[in-house]
Amino acid sequence: MNLIRRTLSSLAVAALVVGTAVAQQTPPKPVPVPRPVTPEAPVPPPPDVDGKSWVLMDYATGQVLASKEPDLRVEPASITKIMTDYVVSAEVANGKVHMTDPVNISENAWRSGGAGTDGSTSFLKLNSQVPLKDLLYGLIIQSGNDAAIALAEHTAGSEQAFAGLMNGYAKQLGMTNSNFVNASGYPVANHYSTARDIAILSRALIHDFPEDYAISAIKDFEWNGIKQHNRNLLLWRDPTVDGIKTGHTAAAGFCLAASAKQGDSRMIAIVMGSTNEKTRADAAMALMSYGFRFYETHKLYDGNKPLATPRLWKGASNQLELGVADNVLVTVKRGDYDKLQATMDVPATLIAPFTKGQQVGTLRITLDGQPVQNVPLIALADAPQAGFFGRLWDSIMLWFHSDKKPDEKK
């Protein structure tokens, strides 16, 4: 009986092995149906749009995909209010002011930016108290000059001091060709910016303060019984457009900072000095459509995941995990993805300790030999020193791995 059971058991195992072997076999690869070779589609030059200067920027990388006179200094008109929005949002984030703060509408704000002026206004009442958040809505949607001045005075004590904050933040963001004198964009001497700088600012606003940026997608806002519509015509034309700000004066012409998102891609178009409201909208839409049609964004590497584990000397561990802090995205012309190359520059000898987040090397991405991105390679975790005997042993081993004693971290 036992013999029969053993025989049946052996047969069952054999059947399982055979079944597994059959399941693991790779089926023949199907032969594709022949089809004509399709030539690689060329990428045409960008559209020639109406504007004194303009920039098309990819949001993911900050790369300028196309431009005309991107560094020409121009009057930014109410595009200035993107900078005002950024500064107020930053000061809220830093705890200096709060969204619930009651903001006094001073005589200066009422007289210089109110209903009695020729500029855009939120119709704020003299000496009234308005919550800071509502003033942001008035600033961004209605382009209220009175809202801009009131926010500046509340945030910095005076509009002049606020302009100092604007220029300080602009410098931090890398806006090298901008100088702000007021918060509203009212034309005055020495108040200027460029299409490139406004694109840099717009990208920073979207990234750093997404909740405040979302206000620019709202189509209308009512205050003091008066409903006003957002002047960005693209909000009604295309549901992928969600910002950013319009501007106009006689000297500046018609200006527009616009942004749209399609899938994982976001484009930013800045048009300065167009001839009318429609042409600035047409220009921005044409630029963004060009970007979406002929460029594509790819994620190359995930943030906080190991890309390399080089040898670590004198450490509690003998390896150091290296990676990037954030996802690495690149935007290239369609068809160029396979031409990308990535290399890692890391010191030949790594000696503990390292701290999490410390830059250890550089990830370099190139296309046809030209640099696309340089991204810091960081330690993904703390790498403390080994004990005395571990360090001593590695010191001895290092003599055999190099012609001269390496520099050690103290």
Coordinates of C-alpha atoms in Angstrom, one line a residue:
M1 CA 0.0 0.0 0.0
N2 CA 2.8 2.4 0.9
L3 CA 4.5 1.5 -2.3
I4 CA 1.4 2.4 -4.3
R5 CA 1.2 5.7 -2.5
R6 CA 4.8 6.5 -3.1
T7 CA 4.4 5.7 -6.8
L8 CA 1.3 7.9 -7.1
S9 CA 3.1 10.7 -5.3
S10 CA 6.1 10.4 -7.7
L11 CA 3.8 10.5 -10.7
A12 CA 2.1 13.7 -9.3
V13 CA 5.4 15.4 -8.8
A14 CA 6.5 14.4 -12.3
A15 CA 3.2 15.8 -13.7
L16 CA 3.8 19.1 -11.9
V17 CA 7.3 19.4 -13.2
V18 CA 6.2 18.7 -16.7
G19 CA 3.3 21.1 -16.4
T20 CA 5.7 23.8 -15.1
A21 CA 8.2 23.2 -17.9
V22 CA 5.5 23.5 -20.5
A23 CA 4.1 26.7 -18.9
Q24 CA 7.6 28.3 -18.9
Q25 CA 8.2 27.8 -22.6
T26 CA 8.2 30.9 -24.7
P27 CA 5.7 30.9 -27.6
P28 CA 7.0 31.8 -31.0
K29 CA 7.2 35.6 -31.6
P30 CA 4.6 36.7 -34.2
V31 CA 6.0 38.0 -37.5
P32 CA 4.8 41.6 -38.1
V33 CA 2.9 42.4 -41.3
P34 CA 5.3 44.3 -43.5
R35 CA 4.4 48.0 -44.0
P36 CA 6.0 50.9 -45.7
V37 CA 8.7 52.8 -43.9
T38 CA 7.4 56.1 -42.6
P39 CA 9.9 59.0 -42.7
E40 CA 10.6 60.8 -39.5
A41 CA 8.2 63.8 -39.3
P42 CA 10.1 67.1 -39.3
V43 CA 9.5 69.7 -36.7
P44 CA 8.6 73.0 -38.3
P45 CA 9.7 76.4 -37.0
P46 CA 7.4 78.0 -34.4
P47 CA 4.6 80.2 -35.6
D48 CA 5.2 83.9 -36.3
V49 CA 2.8 85.4 -33.8
D50 CA 1.8 89.0 -33.1
G51 CA 3.9 90.4 -30.3
K52 CA 6.9 92.6 -29.6
S53 CA 8.5 89.7 -27.7
W54 CA 7.3 86.3 -26.7
V55 CA 8.5 83.0 -25.1
L56 CA 7.2 79.5 -25.2
M57 CA 8.5 77.5 -22.1
D58 CA 8.0 73.9 -21.1
Y59 CA 6.9 73.9 -17.5
A60 CA 8.5 70.5 -16.5
T61 CA 12.0 71.6 -17.3
G62 CA 11.9 75.3 -17.6
Q63 CA 13.4 74.9 -21.1
V64 CA 12.6 77.7 -23.6
L65 CA 11.3 75.9 -26.7
A66 CA 10.8 79.0 -28.9
S67 CA 11.2 82.7 -28.5
K68 CA 11.3 86.2 -30.0
E69 CA 13.3 88.9 -28.3
P70 CA 13.0 87.0 -25.0
D71 CA 15.3 89.4 -23.1
L72 CA 13.9 92.7 -24.5
R73 CA 13.0 94.9 -21.6
V74 CA 9.4 96.0 -21.9
E75 CA 6.7 97.5 -19.7
P76 CA 4.8 94.6 -18.1
A77 CA 1.6 96.5 -17.4
S78 CA -0.7 94.3 -15.2
I79 CA 1.4 91.2 -15.8
T80 CA 3.3 92.8 -12.9
K81 CA 0.5 91.4 -10.7
I82 CA 1.9 87.9 -11.1
M83 CA 4.9 89.1 -9.1
T84 CA 2.6 90.7 -6.6
D85 CA 0.7 87.5 -6.3
Y86 CA 3.9 85.5 -5.8
V87 CA 5.2 87.8 -3.1
V88 CA 2.0 87.8 -1.1
S89 CA 1.7 84.0 -1.4
A90 CA 5.3 83.6 -0.3
E91 CA 4.7 85.9 2.7
V92 CA 1.6 83.9 3.6
A93 CA 3.6 80.7 3.4
N94 CA 6.2 82.3 5.7
G95 CA 3.6 83.2 8.2
K96 CA 4.2 87.0 7.8
V97 CA 0.6 87.6 6.7
H98 CA -2.5 85.4 6.7
M99 CA -5.4 84.7 4.2
T100 CA -7.9 85.7 6.9
D101 CA -6.2 89.1 7.7
P102 CA -8.5 92.1 7.4
V103 CA -6.8 94.5 5.1
N104 CA -7.5 98.2 5.3
I105 CA -8.3 100.0 2.1
S106 CA -6.3 103.2 2.5
E107 CA -6.9 106.5 0.8
N108 CA -3.8 105.8 -1.3
A109 CA -5.2 102.5 -2.6
W110 CA -8.6 103.9 -3.1
R111 CA -7.4 107.1 -4.9
S112 CA -4.6 105.6 -6.9
G113 CA -6.3 102.3 -7.9
G114 CA -9.9 102.8 -7.3
A115 CA -13.0 103.6 -9.3
G116 CA -12.0 107.2 -10.0
T117 CA -9.0 106.1 -12.1
D118 CA -8.7 105.0 -15.7
G119 CA -7.2 101.6 -14.7
S120 CA -8.8 98.3 -13.8
T121 CA -10.2 98.2 -10.3
S122 CA -12.0 96.0 -7.8
F123 CA -14.2 98.9 -6.6
L124 CA -13.0 98.7 -3.0
K125 CA -14.6 101.1 -0.6
L126 CA -12.4 103.7 1.2
N127 CA -11.4 102.7 4.7
S128 CA -13.2 99.3 4.4
Q129 CA -11.7 96.1 5.7
V130 CA -11.4 93.3 3.1
P131 CA -10.1 89.8 3.8
L132 CA -6.7 89.2 2.2
K133 CA -7.9 86.2 0.3
D134 CA -10.7 88.3 -1.3
L135 CA -8.1 90.9 -2.4
L136 CA -6.1 88.1 -4.1
Y137 CA -9.2 87.2 -6.0
G138 CA -9.7 90.9 -7.0
L139 CA -6.0 91.1 -7.9
I140 CA -5.9 88.1 -10.2
I141 CA -9.4 87.9 -11.7
Q142 CA -10.4 91.5 -11.8
S143 CA -6.8 92.9 -12.1
G144 CA -7.7 95.4 -9.5
N145 CA -5.1 98.1 -9.0
D146 CA -6.7 99.1 -5.7
A147 CA -6.4 95.4 -4.6
A148 CA -2.7 95.4 -5.6
I149 CA -1.9 98.5 -3.6
A150 CA -3.8 97.4 -0.6
L151 CA -2.1 94.0 -0.5
A152 CA 1.3 95.7 -0.9
E153 CA 0.7 98.1 2.0
H154 CA -0.6 95.4 4.2
T155 CA 2.3 93.0 3.4
A156 CA 5.2 95.4 3.6
G157 CA 3.9 98.6 5.2
S158 CA 4.1 100.6 2.0
E159 CA 4.1 100.0 -1.7
Q160 CA 7.7 101.2 -1.9
A161 CA 8.8 98.6 0.6
F162 CA 6.8 96.0 -1.2
A163 CA 8.6 96.8 -4.4
G164 CA 11.8 96.0 -2.6
L165 CA 10.3 92.6 -1.7
M166 CA 9.3 92.1 -5.3
N167 CA 12.8 92.7 -6.5
G168 CA 14.3 90.5 -3.8
Y169 CA 12.1 87.6 -4.8
A170 CA 12.8 88.2 -8.5
K171 CA 16.5 87.9 -7.8
Q172 CA 16.0 84.7 -6.0
L173 CA 14.0 83.3 -8.9
G174 CA 16.7 84.2 -11.4
M175 CA 14.8 87.1 -13.1
T176 CA 17.9 89.0 -14.2
N177 CA 16.2 91.6 -16.4
S178 CA 13.4 92.9 -14.2
N179 CA 12.9 95.8 -11.9
F180 CA 9.6 96.6 -10.1
V181 CA 8.7 100.0 -8.8
N182 CA 5.0 99.3 -7.9
A183 CA 2.6 96.4 -7.3
S184 CA 0.0 97.2 -9.9
G185 CA 2.0 97.7 -13.1
Y186 CA 1.0 101.3 -13.4
P187 CA 3.5 102.8 -16.0
V188 CA 6.4 104.6 -14.3
A189 CA 10.1 105.0 -15.1
N190 CA 12.4 102.1 -14.4
H191 CA 9.6 99.6 -14.1
Y192 CA 10.3 96.8 -16.6
S193 CA 10.6 93.0 -17.2
T194 CA 11.1 90.6 -20.1
A195 CA 9.1 87.7 -21.6
R196 CA 11.8 85.3 -20.3
D197 CA 11.6 86.6 -16.8
I198 CA 7.8 86.5 -16.8
A199 CA 8.0 82.9 -17.9
I200 CA 10.4 82.1 -15.1
L201 CA 8.0 83.8 -12.6
S202 CA 4.9 82.1 -14.0
R203 CA 6.6 78.7 -13.7
A204 CA 7.6 79.4 -10.1
L205 CA 4.1 80.5 -9.2
I206 CA 2.5 77.3 -10.6
H207 CA 5.1 75.2 -8.8
D208 CA 5.4 76.9 -5.5
F209 CA 1.8 78.0 -4.8
P210 CA -0.5 75.8 -6.8
E211 CA -3.6 76.8 -4.7
D212 CA -3.1 80.5 -5.3
Y213 CA -2.3 79.8 -9.0
A214 CA -5.7 78.1 -9.3
I215 CA -7.4 81.4 -8.7
S216 CA -6.3 82.5 -12.2
A217 CA -8.6 79.9 -13.8
I218 CA -11.7 81.4 -12.2
K219 CA -13.8 83.2 -14.9
D220 CA -15.4 85.9 -12.8
F221 CA -15.6 87.4 -9.3
E222 CA -18.0 89.8 -7.7
W223 CA -17.2 92.4 -5.1
N224 CA -19.2 95.4 -3.9
G225 CA -22.1 94.2 -6.0
I226 CA -20.1 94.4 -9.2
K227 CA -19.3 91.2 -11.1
Q228 CA -16.2 91.3 -13.4
H229 CA -15.0 88.7 -15.8
N230 CA -11.5 87.4 -16.2
R231 CA -9.9 89.1 -19.2
N232 CA -8.1 85.9 -20.3
L233 CA -10.1 84.9 -23.3
L234 CA -8.4 81.5 -23.5
L235 CA -10.3 80.4 -20.4
W236 CA -13.4 80.3 -22.6
R237 CA -11.7 78.8 -25.6
D238 CA -9.9 75.8 -24.3
P239 CA -10.6 73.8 -21.1
T240 CA -6.9 72.9 -20.8
V241 CA -6.0 76.6 -20.2
D242 CA -5.9 77.4 -16.5
G243 CA -4.2 80.8 -16.3
I244 CA -2.4 83.2 -15.9
K245 CA -2.7 87.0 -16.3
T246 CA -3.4 89.7 -18.8
G247 CA -2.0 93.2 -19.0
H248 CA -2.5 96.3 -21.1
T249 CA -1.5 99.9 -21.3
A250 CA -1.0 102.2 -24.3
A251 CA 2.8 101.9 -24.0
A252 CA 3.0 98.2 -23.2
G253 CA 0.4 97.1 -25.7
F254 CA -1.7 93.9 -25.0
C255 CA 0.2 91.3 -22.9
L256 CA -0.7 87.8 -21.8
A257 CA 0.9 85.2 -19.7
A258 CA -0.9 81.9 -20.4
S259 CA -0.6 78.3 -19.4
A260 CA -2.3 75.0 -20.3
K261 CA -1.9 71.4 -19.4
Q262 CA -2.4 68.3 -21.6
G263 CA -1.7 65.0 -20.0
D264 CA 1.7 65.2 -18.3
S265 CA 2.8 68.2 -20.3
R266 CA 2.3 71.8 -19.4
M267 CA 3.2 74.8 -21.6
I268 CA 3.7 78.4 -20.6
A269 CA 3.3 81.2 -23.3
I270 CA 4.2 84.8 -22.6
V271 CA 3.2 87.4 -25.2
M272 CA 4.2 91.0 -24.7
G273 CA 3.2 94.0 -26.9
S274 CA 0.5 92.5 -29.1
T275 CA -1.9 94.7 -31.0
N276 CA -5.2 93.9 -29.4
E277 CA -7.0 91.5 -27.0
K278 CA -7.8 88.9 -29.6
T279 CA -4.3 88.8 -31.2
R280 CA -2.6 88.3 -27.8
A281 CA -4.9 85.3 -27.1
D282 CA -4.4 83.9 -30.6
A283 CA -0.7 84.3 -30.2
A284 CA -0.5 82.5 -26.9
M285 CA -2.8 79.7 -28.0
A286 CA -0.8 79.2 -31.2
L287 CA 2.5 78.9 -29.3
M288 CA 1.1 76.4 -26.7
S289 CA -0.5 74.3 -29.5
Y290 CA 2.9 74.2 -31.2
G291 CA 4.6 73.0 -28.0
F292 CA 2.0 70.3 -27.4
R293 CA 2.1 69.1 -31.0
F294 CA 5.8 69.0 -31.7
Y295 CA 7.4 68.3 -28.2
E296 CA 6.9 65.6 -25.7
T297 CA 7.8 65.2 -22.0
H298 CA 9.3 62.0 -20.7
K299 CA 10.1 60.9 -17.1
L300 CA 13.6 59.4 -17.2
Y301 CA 14.1 58.6 -13.5
D302 CA 12.0 58.5 -10.3
G303 CA 12.9 60.7 -7.4
N304 CA 14.3 59.0 -4.2
K305 CA 15.1 55.7 -5.9
P306 CA 18.6 54.3 -6.3
L307 CA 20.3 55.0 -9.6
A308 CA 23.8 53.8 -8.4
T309 CA 25.3 52.1 -5.4
P310 CA 29.0 52.9 -5.6
R311 CA 31.6 51.5 -3.1
L312 CA 31.7 53.4 0.2
W313 CA 34.8 53.4 2.3
K314 CA 35.0 53.7 6.1
G315 CA 31.3 53.5 6.4
A316 CA 28.9 51.4 8.5
S317 CA 27.7 50.1 5.1
N318 CA 30.1 49.4 2.2
Q319 CA 27.7 50.9 -0.4
L320 CA 26.2 54.4 -0.8
E321 CA 22.8 54.6 -2.5
L322 CA 22.7 57.6 -4.9
G323 CA 19.6 59.0 -6.7
V324 CA 17.8 62.2 -7.5
A325 CA 15.6 64.2 -5.2
D326 CA 12.7 64.6 -7.7
N327 CA 11.5 62.9 -10.8
V328 CA 13.7 63.8 -13.7
L329 CA 11.6 65.0 -16.7
V330 CA 12.9 66.1 -20.1
T331 CA 11.0 67.7 -23.0
V332 CA 12.4 67.0 -26.4
K333 CA 11.2 67.3 -30.0
R334 CA 9.0 64.3 -31.0
G335 CA 11.3 61.6 -32.3
D336 CA 14.3 62.7 -30.3
Y337 CA 13.7 60.5 -27.2
D338 CA 16.0 57.7 -28.3
K339 CA 18.9 60.2 -28.9
L340 CA 19.1 61.1 -25.2
Q341 CA 22.2 60.0 -23.3
A342 CA 22.7 59.9 -19.5
T343 CA 26.0 59.8 -17.6
M344 CA 26.8 60.1 -13.9
D345 CA 29.8 62.0 -12.6
V346 CA 30.7 60.5 -9.2
P347 CA 34.1 60.8 -7.4
A348 CA 36.2 57.6 -7.7
T349 CA 36.6 57.3 -4.0
L350 CA 33.7 58.0 -1.6
I351 CA 34.6 58.1 2.1
A352 CA 32.0 58.2 4.9
P353 CA 30.2 60.0 6.4
F354 CA 27.5 61.4 4.1
T355 CA 24.1 62.8 5.1
K356 CA 20.8 62.2 3.4
G357 CA 20.3 64.8 0.7
Q358 CA 23.9 65.7 0.4
Q359 CA 25.1 66.1 -3.2
V360 CA 27.7 63.5 -4.2
G361 CA 27.8 63.8 -8.0
T362 CA 25.9 64.9 -11.0
L363 CA 23.5 63.2 -13.5
R364 CA 24.1 64.7 -16.9
I365 CA 21.6 64.3 -19.7
T366 CA 22.6 65.2 -23.3
L367 CA 21.0 65.2 -26.7
D368 CA 23.3 64.8 -29.7
G369 CA 26.2 65.8 -27.4
Q370 CA 24.4 69.0 -26.2
P371 CA 23.5 69.4 -22.5
V372 CA 19.8 69.1 -21.7
Q373 CA 19.9 68.9 -17.9
N374 CA 22.4 68.6 -15.1
V375 CA 20.7 67.1 -12.0
P376 CA 22.4 66.7 -8.6
L377 CA 23.0 63.1 -7.5
I378 CA 22.4 62.9 -3.8
A379 CA 22.8 60.4 -1.0
L380 CA 19.4 58.8 -0.4
A381 CA 20.1 58.0 3.2
D382 CA 22.5 58.8 6.0
A383 CA 25.8 57.0 5.7
P384 CA 27.6 57.2 9.0
Q385 CA 31.2 56.2 9.6
A386 CA 32.1 52.7 10.6
G387 CA 33.7 51.9 14.0
F388 CA 37.4 52.3 14.7
F389 CA 38.4 48.9 13.4
G390 CA 36.2 49.2 10.3
R391 CA 37.8 52.6 9.4
L392 CA 41.2 51.1 10.1
W393 CA 40.7 48.2 7.8
D394 CA 39.4 50.4 5.0
S395 CA 42.4 52.7 5.5
I396 CA 44.6 49.7 4.9
M397 CA 42.6 48.5 1.9
L398 CA 42.6 52.0 0.3
W399 CA 46.4 51.9 0.1
F400 CA 46.0 48.9 -2.2
H401 CA 43.3 50.7 -4.4
S402 CA 45.2 53.9 -5.1
D403 CA 48.7 55.1 -5.8
K404 CA 48.5 57.7 -3.1
K405 CA 46.6 58.1 0.1
P406 CA 43.2 59.8 -0.7
D407 CA 42.0 62.9 1.1
E408 CA 40.0 61.9 4.1
K409 CA 37.0 63.7 5.6
K410 CA 37.7 64.9 9.1

